[in-house]
Amino acid sequence: MTMRRSTVFVLLLLLTAALAVPGGAAIGQPGGSAAAAAAASAASDFDNDGFADLAIGVPGENDFAGAVNVLYGSGGGLTGTGAQVFTGVGGGPIVGEFGSALAAGDFDNDGFADLAAGARFRTVAGAQAAGSVGVLYGSGGGLTTTGGQLFTQVGGADEQSDQFGAALAAGDFNNDGFDDLAAGASGENVAARPGAGAVSILYGSSNGLTAGGGQLFTQVGGAVESGDEFAAALAAGDFDNDGFADLAAGAPGEDVGGVPSAGAVSILYGSGGGLTTAGGQLFTQVGGAVEGGDVFGWALATGDFNQNGFADLAVGAPFEDVGGAELAGAVSVLYGSGGGLSTAGGRLFTQVAGAVEDTDLFGSAVAGGDLNDDGFDDLIAGAPWEDVGSVALAGTVSVIRGSASGLTTAGGQRINQVGGTVEVDDQFGAEVGTGDFDNDGITDLAAGAPAEDISNSTFNAGAMSASGRLFTQNSPGVPGTAEDFDSFGGNAFNAG
């Protein structure tokens, strides 16, 4: 790692930690690493009207207490009409970056999607930054706090700096018809190894999620080590097409063969008894060299990129050097098969339809979805520090197309912020997601710009581009007020 790369890496970690902590007071990160990118938006149909809706995290709201805004889909796409804001469940606001991680699933199998929202820095029973997860249930009127639940870590003690809820993913791991929830605690100490990380599993039922039968997993397929930050990123998909959802868990701080923070991803497979370590796998970067500071596993997304019935996995390594371009970033793709994920055919992609440059951070956020309705899922990857023309750190999003042979750069696109002006330090692409917001059968793209300034009077208030529009907390119908450091749409990568 060069001196310049090391300096930028440390700067990113310090600024991310400082921005993320309530009140701006930094909490010590085990192993010295910042939490990886977690999905700060979630698309699903919360009111079961046929239009996908979008939940958007506002982790900096109210001095980093956090909030979640919800925009509902319609024939014209997402709209502020009927939009909601939530600051917690289970007895008042939840302080601790509520909404910094989100996941949607039908946990009670009633036909309405439900929403889980992490508050990774919440104090639990005196344990600072132990973390919690709140669950809002769907209904004909949309998401509601009625019947809402609040969970802390299952299968382990609530301890300082665990950061339970730092990453979330939903999937039916035991194939019983009820979606289940995986919740990462990337700061968890494992057998005196600080920051090794763990993931808790809460299973769905007719009454919603339950801690009964909950599980706790640490890294599989490799040694549990200090600073691995296992479960800092999570994604669910059926990689072996056996009907049971499987779980991918990133460990961006993993040392690989003595190479520090190269990063790794563990795979836990689903079964009738839920997730299991049997057949578990550990992957390091494919299609490129394993290097120090790549943080492979920082971001994860699933999709069927070759339409063969097996879910595939995209893994972001945003600090990857590409040629002489330091921290340009890359995304590796592993394909599913009857035997699960495999390195066979695996590829490494860098930014498409634009120059690969220093500190683009391509792969900081990833998502899958069929944007052109050709039957193949496409890969969307954000590069939030990309310069757009002469506009520094404006950010951009790349689209890599799916095909029968898998992802390909042919027909790739680069998309800049829509519905608003491309400005310095917007960090567009720090969050990406997909959903059919207008129910026309074609998947739509949502991309956050959490460092967007609003009306030249607010700093890092944040914005979300979707349905050809730019949404902020000042948009008509959207509850809340755009304020400094709200980071509507995700977490910004810098504090100014």
Short mmCIF file of C-alpha atoms in Angstrom, two decimals:
data_model
loop_
_atom_site.label_atom_id
_atom_site.label_comp_id
_atom_site.label_asym_id
_atom_site.label_seq_id
_atom_site.Cartn_x
_atom_site.Cartn_y
_atom_site.Cartn_z
CA MET A 1 0.00 0.00 0.00
CA THR A 2 1.52 3.34 -0.99
CA MET A 3 1.77 6.24 1.43
CA ARG A 4 -0.97 8.10 -0.48
CA ARG A 5 -3.29 5.13 -0.45
CA SER A 6 -2.66 4.55 3.24
CA THR A 7 -3.42 8.19 4.02
CA VAL A 8 -6.70 8.17 2.08
CA PHE A 9 -7.69 4.85 3.65
CA VAL A 10 -7.15 6.15 7.18
CA LEU A 11 -8.95 9.39 6.31
CA LEU A 12 -11.99 7.45 5.09
CA LEU A 13 -12.13 5.36 8.23
CA LEU A 14 -11.84 8.30 10.59
CA LEU A 15 -14.38 10.43 8.75
CA THR A 16 -16.89 7.62 8.39
CA ALA A 17 -16.67 6.85 12.11
CA ALA A 18 -16.93 10.52 13.10
CA LEU A 19 -19.94 11.12 10.87
CA ALA A 20 -21.75 8.00 11.98
CA VAL A 21 -21.69 8.40 15.73
CA PRO A 22 -24.52 10.19 17.53
CA GLY A 23 -23.53 13.68 18.56
CA GLY A 24 -20.35 13.40 16.51
CA ALA A 25 -18.50 11.70 19.37
CA ALA A 26 -16.43 8.92 17.93
CA ILE A 27 -16.81 5.46 19.39
CA GLY A 28 -13.71 3.31 19.17
CA GLN A 29 -13.97 0.81 16.33
CA PRO A 30 -12.57 -2.64 17.10
CA GLY A 31 -9.53 -3.24 14.98
CA GLY A 32 -9.51 0.43 13.97
CA SER A 33 -11.78 -0.11 10.98
CA ALA A 34 -14.98 1.64 9.97
CA ALA A 35 -18.13 -0.33 9.28
CA ALA A 36 -18.65 -1.30 5.66
CA ALA A 37 -21.40 0.09 3.50
CA ALA A 38 -24.83 -1.17 4.52
CA ALA A 39 -27.97 -0.82 2.41
CA ALA A 40 -29.65 2.40 3.52
CA SER A 41 -32.67 1.89 1.27
CA ALA A 42 -35.03 -1.02 0.75
CA ALA A 43 -37.63 -1.47 -1.98
CA SER A 44 -40.69 -3.68 -1.55
CA ASP A 45 -44.49 -3.45 -1.60
CA PHE A 46 -45.41 -2.41 1.92
CA ASP A 47 -49.10 -1.76 1.15
CA ASN A 48 -49.53 -4.67 -1.32
CA ASP A 49 -50.99 -2.49 -4.09
CA GLY A 50 -48.73 -3.88 -6.82
CA PHE A 51 -46.31 -0.92 -6.81
CA ALA A 52 -42.92 -1.26 -5.16
CA ASP A 53 -42.30 1.32 -2.44
CA LEU A 54 -38.98 2.69 -1.20
CA ALA A 55 -37.74 3.05 2.37
CA ILE A 56 -34.87 5.54 2.68
CA GLY A 57 -32.55 5.78 5.65
CA VAL A 58 -31.81 9.17 7.18
CA PRO A 59 -29.11 8.12 9.66
CA GLY A 60 -28.04 11.66 10.59
CA GLU A 61 -31.55 12.92 11.44
CA ASN A 62 -31.94 14.64 14.82
CA ASP A 63 -28.24 14.69 15.73
CA PHE A 64 -27.68 11.15 14.46
CA ALA A 65 -30.63 9.59 16.25
CA GLY A 66 -31.75 8.57 12.74
CA ALA A 67 -35.01 8.12 10.88
CA VAL A 68 -36.57 6.29 7.93
CA ASN A 69 -38.62 7.97 5.22
CA VAL A 70 -40.97 5.89 3.06
CA LEU A 71 -42.03 6.87 -0.47
CA TYR A 72 -44.90 4.94 -2.08
CA GLY A 73 -45.09 3.73 -5.66
CA SER A 74 -47.79 4.71 -8.16
CA GLY A 75 -48.55 4.66 -11.87
CA GLY A 76 -46.20 7.61 -12.19
CA GLY A 77 -43.50 6.07 -10.06
CA LEU A 78 -42.47 7.08 -6.56
CA THR A 79 -44.36 10.00 -5.07
CA GLY A 80 -44.39 12.12 -1.95
CA THR A 81 -48.14 11.55 -1.64
CA GLY A 82 -48.75 9.47 1.48
CA ALA A 83 -45.05 9.46 2.37
CA GLN A 84 -44.14 8.59 5.95
CA VAL A 85 -41.32 9.09 8.42
CA PHE A 86 -40.42 6.79 11.32
CA THR A 87 -37.96 7.46 14.13
CA GLY A 88 -38.29 4.13 15.90
CA VAL A 89 -40.56 1.38 17.14
CA GLY A 90 -41.29 -0.25 20.45
CA GLY A 91 -41.65 2.83 22.63
CA GLY A 92 -40.40 6.07 21.14
CA PRO A 93 -37.41 7.18 19.11
CA ILE A 94 -34.39 4.91 18.79
CA VAL A 95 -31.17 6.87 19.16
CA GLY A 96 -28.13 5.47 17.39
CA GLU A 97 -28.35 5.97 13.61
CA PHE A 98 -31.74 4.34 13.15
CA GLY A 99 -32.11 3.64 9.43
CA SER A 100 -28.43 3.27 8.59
CA ALA A 101 -29.21 -0.29 7.46
CA LEU A 102 -32.53 -1.51 6.03
CA ALA A 103 -33.99 -4.77 4.74
CA ALA A 104 -37.48 -5.67 3.53
CA GLY A 105 -39.24 -9.05 3.72
CA ASP A 106 -42.62 -10.55 4.53
CA PHE A 107 -41.80 -11.82 8.01
CA ASP A 108 -45.38 -12.83 8.89
CA ASN A 109 -46.40 -14.02 5.38
CA ASP A 110 -49.52 -11.85 5.22
CA GLY A 111 -48.82 -10.50 1.73
CA PHE A 112 -47.55 -7.13 2.95
CA ALA A 113 -43.80 -6.52 2.95
CA ASP A 114 -42.32 -5.50 6.30
CA LEU A 115 -39.24 -3.42 7.08
CA ALA A 116 -36.29 -3.98 9.42
CA ALA A 117 -34.19 -0.95 10.35
CA GLY A 118 -30.87 -1.09 12.16
CA ALA A 119 -29.60 1.35 14.79
CA ARG A 120 -26.04 0.09 15.13
CA PHE A 121 -24.91 2.71 17.67
CA ARG A 122 -27.84 2.36 20.06
CA THR A 123 -26.95 1.96 23.73
CA VAL A 124 -28.49 -1.23 25.16
CA ALA A 125 -28.58 -1.79 28.93
CA GLY A 126 -25.67 0.61 29.35
CA ALA A 127 -23.59 -0.96 26.60
CA GLN A 128 -22.70 1.86 24.21
CA ALA A 129 -23.07 1.00 20.51
CA ALA A 130 -24.41 -2.47 21.27
CA GLY A 131 -27.03 -1.86 18.57
CA SER A 132 -30.62 -2.83 17.89
CA VAL A 133 -33.06 -3.58 15.06
CA GLY A 134 -36.59 -2.23 14.83
CA VAL A 135 -39.27 -3.93 12.71
CA LEU A 136 -42.23 -2.13 11.11
CA TYR A 137 -45.02 -4.24 9.63
CA GLY A 138 -46.84 -3.64 6.36
CA SER A 139 -50.59 -3.11 5.99
CA GLY A 140 -53.19 -1.79 3.58
CA GLY A 141 -52.24 1.68 4.75
CA GLY A 142 -48.52 1.05 4.41
CA LEU A 143 -45.94 0.56 7.13
CA THR A 144 -47.14 0.99 10.69
CA THR A 145 -45.70 0.97 14.19
CA THR A 146 -48.66 -1.18 15.29
CA GLY A 147 -47.22 -4.55 16.25
CA GLY A 148 -43.71 -3.16 15.79
CA GLN A 149 -40.84 -5.02 17.39
CA LEU A 150 -37.43 -4.16 18.79
CA PHE A 151 -34.64 -6.73 18.85
CA THR A 152 -31.18 -6.77 20.30
CA GLN A 153 -28.58 -9.41 19.60
CA VAL A 154 -29.79 -13.02 19.73
CA GLY A 155 -27.50 -15.94 20.53
CA GLY A 156 -25.05 -13.65 22.31
CA ALA A 157 -24.76 -10.89 24.92
CA ASP A 158 -25.34 -7.19 24.20
CA GLU A 159 -21.88 -5.69 24.56
CA GLN A 160 -20.23 -2.35 23.93
CA SER A 161 -19.35 -1.72 20.26
CA ASP A 162 -21.06 -4.88 18.94
CA GLN A 163 -22.95 -2.71 16.42
CA PHE A 164 -25.80 -5.18 16.04
CA GLY A 165 -27.87 -4.02 13.08
CA ALA A 166 -24.89 -2.61 11.15
CA ALA A 167 -26.02 -4.71 8.17
CA LEU A 168 -29.30 -6.51 7.42
CA ALA A 169 -30.60 -9.02 4.87
CA ALA A 170 -33.93 -10.84 4.52
CA GLY A 171 -34.59 -14.28 3.00
CA ASP A 172 -36.47 -17.50 3.69
CA PHE A 173 -33.56 -19.57 5.01
CA ASN A 174 -35.71 -22.55 6.09
CA ASN A 175 -38.23 -22.36 3.21
CA ASP A 176 -41.29 -22.30 5.48
CA GLY A 177 -42.97 -19.39 3.67
CA PHE A 178 -41.93 -16.77 6.23
CA ASP A 179 -39.01 -14.48 5.48
CA ASP A 180 -36.25 -14.47 8.08
CA LEU A 181 -33.80 -11.74 9.04
CA ALA A 182 -30.02 -11.76 9.26
CA ALA A 183 -28.56 -8.95 11.38
CA GLY A 184 -24.83 -8.27 11.43
CA ALA A 185 -22.86 -7.25 14.50
CA SER A 186 -19.56 -6.43 12.84
CA GLY A 187 -17.96 -5.17 16.05
CA GLU A 188 -18.69 -8.34 18.04
CA ASN A 189 -15.80 -9.75 20.07
CA VAL A 190 -15.41 -13.49 19.51
CA ALA A 191 -13.38 -15.39 22.12
CA ALA A 192 -11.39 -12.28 23.07
CA ARG A 193 -10.85 -11.33 19.43
CA PRO A 194 -12.11 -7.74 19.18
CA GLY A 195 -14.07 -6.79 16.10
CA ALA A 196 -14.16 -10.32 14.72
CA GLY A 197 -17.86 -9.93 13.96
CA ALA A 198 -20.95 -12.12 14.06
CA VAL A 199 -24.41 -12.42 12.49
CA SER A 200 -27.67 -13.21 14.29
CA ILE A 201 -30.63 -14.91 12.58
CA LEU A 202 -34.23 -14.17 13.56
CA TYR A 203 -36.85 -16.49 12.04
CA GLY A 204 -40.23 -15.45 10.70
CA SER A 205 -43.60 -16.79 11.87
CA SER A 206 -47.30 -15.99 11.67
CA ASN A 207 -46.65 -13.53 14.49
CA GLY A 208 -43.68 -11.96 12.75
CA LEU A 209 -40.02 -12.26 13.63
CA THR A 210 -39.14 -14.14 16.79
CA ALA A 211 -36.00 -14.64 18.84
CA GLY A 212 -37.12 -18.23 19.48
CA GLY A 213 -34.80 -20.56 17.61
CA GLY A 214 -32.49 -17.63 16.80
CA GLN A 215 -28.91 -18.38 15.82
CA LEU A 216 -25.53 -16.68 16.03
CA PHE A 217 -22.81 -17.38 13.48
CA THR A 218 -19.21 -16.31 13.24
CA GLN A 219 -17.03 -16.56 10.17
CA VAL A 220 -17.12 -19.89 8.34
CA GLY A 221 -14.45 -21.35 6.08
CA GLY A 222 -11.65 -19.41 7.75
CA ALA A 223 -10.14 -18.45 11.10
CA VAL A 224 -11.97 -16.01 13.34
CA GLU A 225 -9.58 -13.08 13.83
CA SER A 226 -9.53 -9.66 15.39
CA GLY A 227 -10.71 -6.88 13.08
CA ASP A 228 -12.31 -9.16 10.46
CA GLU A 229 -15.63 -7.27 10.79
CA PHE A 230 -17.54 -10.34 9.66
CA ALA A 231 -21.14 -9.47 8.69
CA ALA A 232 -20.35 -5.80 7.99
CA ALA A 233 -22.26 -6.44 4.73
CA LEU A 234 -24.96 -9.06 4.07
CA ALA A 235 -26.96 -10.37 1.10
CA ALA A 236 -29.41 -13.26 0.69
CA GLY A 237 -30.02 -15.40 -2.41
CA ASP A 238 -30.55 -19.02 -3.43
CA PHE A 239 -27.08 -19.78 -4.79
CA ASP A 240 -27.71 -23.52 -5.28
CA ASN A 241 -31.37 -23.23 -6.34
CA ASP A 242 -32.62 -25.74 -3.77
CA GLY A 243 -35.49 -23.57 -2.54
CA PHE A 244 -33.69 -22.39 0.59
CA ALA A 245 -32.27 -18.86 0.69
CA ASP A 246 -28.56 -18.72 1.51
CA LEU A 247 -26.57 -15.93 3.18
CA ALA A 248 -23.41 -14.12 2.07
CA ALA A 249 -21.54 -12.20 4.77
CA GLY A 250 -18.68 -9.84 4.04
CA ALA A 251 -15.60 -9.53 6.24
CA PRO A 252 -13.83 -6.52 4.68
CA GLY A 253 -11.18 -6.42 7.40
CA GLU A 254 -10.10 -10.05 6.85
CA ASP A 255 -6.37 -10.61 6.44
CA VAL A 256 -5.72 -13.08 3.61
CA GLY A 257 -2.43 -14.98 3.76
CA GLY A 258 -0.80 -12.20 5.73
CA VAL A 259 -2.24 -9.50 3.47
CA PRO A 260 -4.02 -7.00 5.77
CA SER A 261 -7.62 -5.99 5.11
CA ALA A 262 -7.75 -7.78 1.78
CA GLY A 263 -11.27 -8.91 2.68
CA ALA A 264 -13.33 -12.07 2.31
CA VAL A 265 -16.92 -13.31 2.01
CA SER A 266 -18.40 -16.29 3.85
CA ILE A 267 -21.41 -18.26 2.60
CA LEU A 268 -23.90 -20.02 4.89
CA TYR A 269 -26.41 -22.31 3.18
CA GLY A 270 -30.09 -22.66 3.98
CA SER A 271 -31.81 -25.89 5.01
CA GLY A 272 -34.99 -27.21 6.61
CA GLY A 273 -33.44 -26.35 9.95
CA GLY A 274 -32.40 -22.87 8.83
CA LEU A 275 -28.92 -21.62 8.07
CA THR A 276 -26.10 -24.03 8.72
CA THR A 277 -22.31 -24.07 8.65
CA ALA A 278 -22.43 -27.40 6.77
CA GLY A 279 -20.97 -26.78 3.33
CA GLY A 280 -20.02 -23.23 4.30
CA GLN A 281 -17.55 -21.45 2.03
CA LEU A 282 -15.03 -18.62 2.19
CA PHE A 283 -14.13 -16.59 -0.90
CA THR A 284 -11.48 -14.00 -1.50
CA GLN A 285 -11.27 -11.71 -4.49
CA VAL A 286 -11.76 -13.38 -7.88
CA GLY A 287 -10.49 -12.11 -11.20
CA GLY A 288 -7.77 -10.02 -9.58
CA ALA A 289 -4.89 -10.13 -7.12
CA VAL A 290 -5.52 -10.22 -3.38
CA GLU A 291 -3.97 -7.00 -2.07
CA GLY A 292 -3.75 -5.15 1.21
CA GLY A 293 -6.56 -2.71 1.87
CA ASP A 294 -8.86 -3.87 -0.96
CA VAL A 295 -11.66 -4.48 1.62
CA PHE A 296 -13.29 -7.11 -0.59
CA GLY A 297 -16.72 -7.75 0.93
CA TRP A 298 -17.45 -4.08 1.70
CA ALA A 299 -20.72 -4.29 -0.27
CA LEU A 300 -22.78 -7.28 -1.48
CA ALA A 301 -25.69 -7.84 -3.87
CA THR A 302 -27.40 -10.83 -5.47
CA GLY A 303 -29.05 -11.34 -8.85
CA ASP A 304 -29.40 -13.95 -11.58
CA PHE A 305 -27.06 -12.33 -14.08
CA ASN A 306 -27.08 -15.27 -16.53
CA GLN A 307 -30.70 -16.34 -15.97
CA ASN A 308 -29.90 -19.98 -15.20
CA GLY A 309 -32.02 -20.16 -12.05
CA PHE A 310 -29.08 -19.86 -9.63
CA ALA A 311 -28.54 -16.62 -7.75
CA ASP A 312 -25.13 -15.02 -8.32
CA LEU A 313 -23.16 -12.74 -6.00
CA ALA A 314 -21.53 -9.36 -6.65
CA VAL A 315 -18.87 -8.25 -4.16
CA GLY A 316 -17.54 -4.72 -3.93
CA ALA A 317 -13.89 -3.92 -3.22
CA PRO A 318 -14.00 -0.10 -3.36
CA PHE A 319 -10.38 0.42 -2.24
CA GLU A 320 -8.96 -1.75 -5.05
CA ASP A 321 -6.11 -0.22 -7.06
CA VAL A 322 -6.71 -0.55 -10.81
CA GLY A 323 -3.46 -0.27 -12.72
CA GLY A 324 -1.91 2.92 -11.38
CA ALA A 325 -5.25 4.31 -10.20
CA GLU A 326 -5.30 4.08 -6.41
CA LEU A 327 -8.63 3.34 -4.70
CA ALA A 328 -10.38 3.24 -8.06
CA GLY A 329 -12.45 0.27 -6.90
CA ALA A 330 -13.70 -2.96 -8.41
CA VAL A 331 -16.53 -5.51 -8.18
CA SER A 332 -16.03 -9.27 -8.35
CA VAL A 333 -18.81 -11.63 -9.46
CA LEU A 334 -19.23 -15.24 -8.32
CA TYR A 335 -21.77 -17.41 -10.15
CA GLY A 336 -24.23 -19.84 -8.59
CA SER A 337 -24.46 -23.54 -9.43
CA GLY A 338 -25.87 -26.83 -8.19
CA GLY A 339 -22.94 -26.94 -5.80
CA GLY A 340 -23.44 -23.37 -4.65
CA LEU A 341 -21.27 -20.38 -5.43
CA SER A 342 -18.15 -21.05 -7.45
CA THR A 343 -15.11 -19.16 -8.67
CA ALA A 344 -15.62 -20.84 -12.07
CA GLY A 345 -16.31 -18.08 -14.56
CA GLY A 346 -15.83 -15.46 -11.87
CA ARG A 347 -14.83 -12.01 -13.12
CA LEU A 348 -13.58 -8.67 -11.89
CA PHE A 349 -15.20 -5.50 -13.22
CA THR A 350 -14.03 -1.93 -12.98
CA GLN A 351 -15.96 1.19 -13.89
CA VAL A 352 -17.65 1.10 -17.30
CA ALA A 353 -18.38 3.97 -19.70
CA GLY A 354 -15.90 6.27 -17.99
CA ALA A 355 -12.24 6.58 -17.06
CA VAL A 356 -10.89 4.58 -14.12
CA GLU A 357 -9.40 7.19 -11.79
CA ASP A 358 -7.88 7.57 -8.34
CA THR A 359 -10.36 7.46 -5.44
CA ASP A 360 -13.49 6.72 -7.49
CA LEU A 361 -14.46 4.08 -4.88
CA PHE A 362 -16.31 2.05 -7.51
CA GLY A 363 -18.15 -0.80 -5.79
CA SER A 364 -18.93 1.10 -2.59
CA ALA A 365 -22.57 0.15 -3.19
CA VAL A 366 -23.99 -2.59 -5.44
CA ALA A 367 -27.45 -3.85 -6.44
CA GLY A 368 -28.99 -6.27 -8.92
CA GLY A 369 -32.07 -5.89 -11.11
CA ASP A 370 -33.31 -6.27 -14.69
CA LEU A 371 -33.29 -2.65 -15.84
CA ASN A 372 -33.90 -3.37 -19.54
CA ASP A 373 -36.43 -6.19 -19.17
CA ASP A 374 -34.42 -8.73 -21.18
CA GLY A 375 -34.75 -11.45 -18.55
CA PHE A 376 -31.18 -11.05 -17.25
CA ASP A 377 -30.46 -9.19 -14.07
CA ASP A 378 -28.01 -6.32 -14.46
CA LEU A 379 -25.45 -5.09 -11.96
CA ILE A 380 -25.55 -1.55 -10.63
CA ALA A 381 -22.41 -0.24 -8.92
CA GLY A 382 -21.88 3.14 -7.34
CA ALA A 383 -18.69 5.22 -7.51
CA PRO A 384 -19.53 8.02 -5.06
CA TRP A 385 -16.18 9.81 -5.28
CA GLU A 386 -16.15 9.92 -9.09
CA ASP A 387 -15.42 13.32 -10.62
CA VAL A 388 -18.02 14.19 -13.26
CA GLY A 389 -16.29 16.44 -15.73
CA SER A 390 -14.64 19.05 -13.57
CA VAL A 391 -17.07 18.51 -10.70
CA ALA A 392 -15.16 16.76 -7.91
CA LEU A 393 -16.76 13.94 -5.91
CA ALA A 394 -20.08 14.36 -7.69
CA GLY A 395 -20.44 10.59 -7.94
CA THR A 396 -21.82 8.28 -10.58
CA VAL A 397 -23.43 4.87 -11.11
CA SER A 398 -22.34 2.20 -13.60
CA VAL A 399 -24.68 -0.42 -15.10
CA ILE A 400 -23.15 -3.70 -16.27
CA ARG A 401 -25.52 -5.79 -18.37
CA GLY A 402 -26.50 -9.40 -17.79
CA SER A 403 -26.45 -11.98 -20.56
CA ALA A 404 -26.59 -15.73 -21.13
CA SER A 405 -22.85 -15.85 -20.47
CA GLY A 406 -23.10 -13.64 -17.40
CA LEU A 407 -22.26 -10.00 -16.87
CA THR A 408 -20.66 -8.13 -19.73
CA THR A 409 -19.35 -4.62 -20.29
CA ALA A 410 -21.07 -4.58 -23.71
CA GLY A 411 -23.84 -2.01 -23.56
CA GLY A 412 -22.66 -0.76 -20.18
CA GLN A 413 -23.86 2.65 -19.04
CA ARG A 414 -22.77 5.39 -16.70
CA ILE A 415 -25.55 7.38 -15.05
CA ASN A 416 -25.07 10.70 -13.28
CA GLN A 417 -27.52 12.30 -10.90
CA VAL A 418 -30.98 12.83 -12.37
CA GLY A 419 -33.59 15.32 -11.28
CA GLY A 420 -31.01 17.67 -9.85
CA THR A 421 -27.76 19.47 -10.61
CA VAL A 422 -24.45 17.59 -10.60
CA GLU A 423 -22.50 19.35 -7.85
CA VAL A 424 -19.25 19.05 -5.93
CA ASP A 425 -19.34 16.38 -3.21
CA ASP A 426 -22.88 15.08 -3.83
CA GLN A 427 -21.54 11.51 -3.62
CA PHE A 428 -24.25 10.20 -5.92
CA GLY A 429 -24.07 6.40 -5.97
CA ALA A 430 -23.16 5.97 -2.30
CA GLU A 431 -26.40 3.96 -2.14
CA VAL A 432 -28.12 2.05 -4.95
CA GLY A 433 -31.28 -0.06 -5.05
CA THR A 434 -33.94 -1.36 -7.42
CA GLY A 435 -37.72 -1.87 -7.54
CA ASP A 436 -40.65 -1.65 -9.94
CA PHE A 437 -42.04 1.60 -8.59
CA ASP A 438 -44.57 2.15 -11.41
CA ASN A 439 -45.57 -1.53 -11.83
CA ASP A 440 -44.84 -1.57 -15.56
CA GLY A 441 -42.92 -4.84 -15.37
CA ILE A 442 -39.52 -3.18 -15.73
CA THR A 443 -37.19 -2.73 -12.76
CA ASP A 444 -36.34 0.87 -11.86
CA LEU A 445 -33.21 2.30 -10.25
CA ALA A 446 -32.92 4.36 -7.08
CA ALA A 447 -29.59 5.99 -6.19
CA GLY A 448 -28.71 8.09 -3.18
CA ALA A 449 -26.56 11.20 -2.92
CA PRO A 450 -26.25 11.48 0.87
CA ALA A 451 -23.85 14.45 0.73
CA GLU A 452 -26.20 16.56 -1.41
CA ASP A 453 -26.57 20.12 -0.15
CA ILE A 454 -30.13 21.48 -0.33
CA SER A 455 -30.82 25.08 -1.43
CA ASN A 456 -27.23 26.10 -0.64
CA SER A 457 -28.17 26.30 3.02
CA THR A 458 -27.81 22.75 4.31
CA PHE A 459 -24.70 20.59 4.30
CA ASN A 460 -24.93 16.84 3.59
CA ALA A 461 -28.72 16.87 3.89
CA GLY A 462 -28.91 14.18 1.20
CA ALA A 463 -31.11 13.27 -1.72
CA MET A 464 -32.41 10.22 -3.61
CA SER A 465 -32.84 9.99 -7.40
CA ALA A 466 -35.65 7.68 -8.52
CA SER A 467 -38.49 7.68 -11.05
CA GLY A 468 -36.72 10.47 -12.94
CA ARG A 469 -37.01 12.78 -9.93
CA LEU A 470 -34.85 13.96 -7.07
CA PHE A 471 -36.39 13.48 -3.63
CA THR A 472 -35.27 15.21 -0.45
CA GLN A 473 -36.89 15.83 2.90
CA ASN A 474 -37.98 19.17 1.44
CA SER A 475 -39.87 17.55 -1.46
CA PRO A 476 -43.66 18.02 -1.52
CA GLY A 477 -45.38 15.51 0.74
CA VAL A 478 -42.16 14.07 2.19
CA PRO A 479 -42.27 14.51 5.97
CA GLY A 480 -39.28 16.06 7.69
CA THR A 481 -36.97 18.97 6.98
CA ALA A 482 -33.65 18.81 5.15
CA GLU A 483 -30.98 19.62 7.71
CA ASP A 484 -27.20 19.53 7.99
CA PHE A 485 -25.74 16.02 8.11
CA ASP A 486 -29.10 14.20 7.78
CA SER A 487 -27.55 12.06 4.99
CA PHE A 488 -30.96 11.23 3.50
CA GLY A 489 -30.29 8.22 1.30
CA GLY A 490 -27.28 6.74 3.06
CA ASN A 491 -24.07 7.65 4.83
CA ALA A 492 -21.77 10.22 3.24
CA PHE A 493 -18.10 9.27 2.99
CA ASN A 494 -16.73 12.52 4.32
CA ALA A 495 -17.43 15.14 6.94
CA GLY A 496 -16.51 18.06 4.76
#
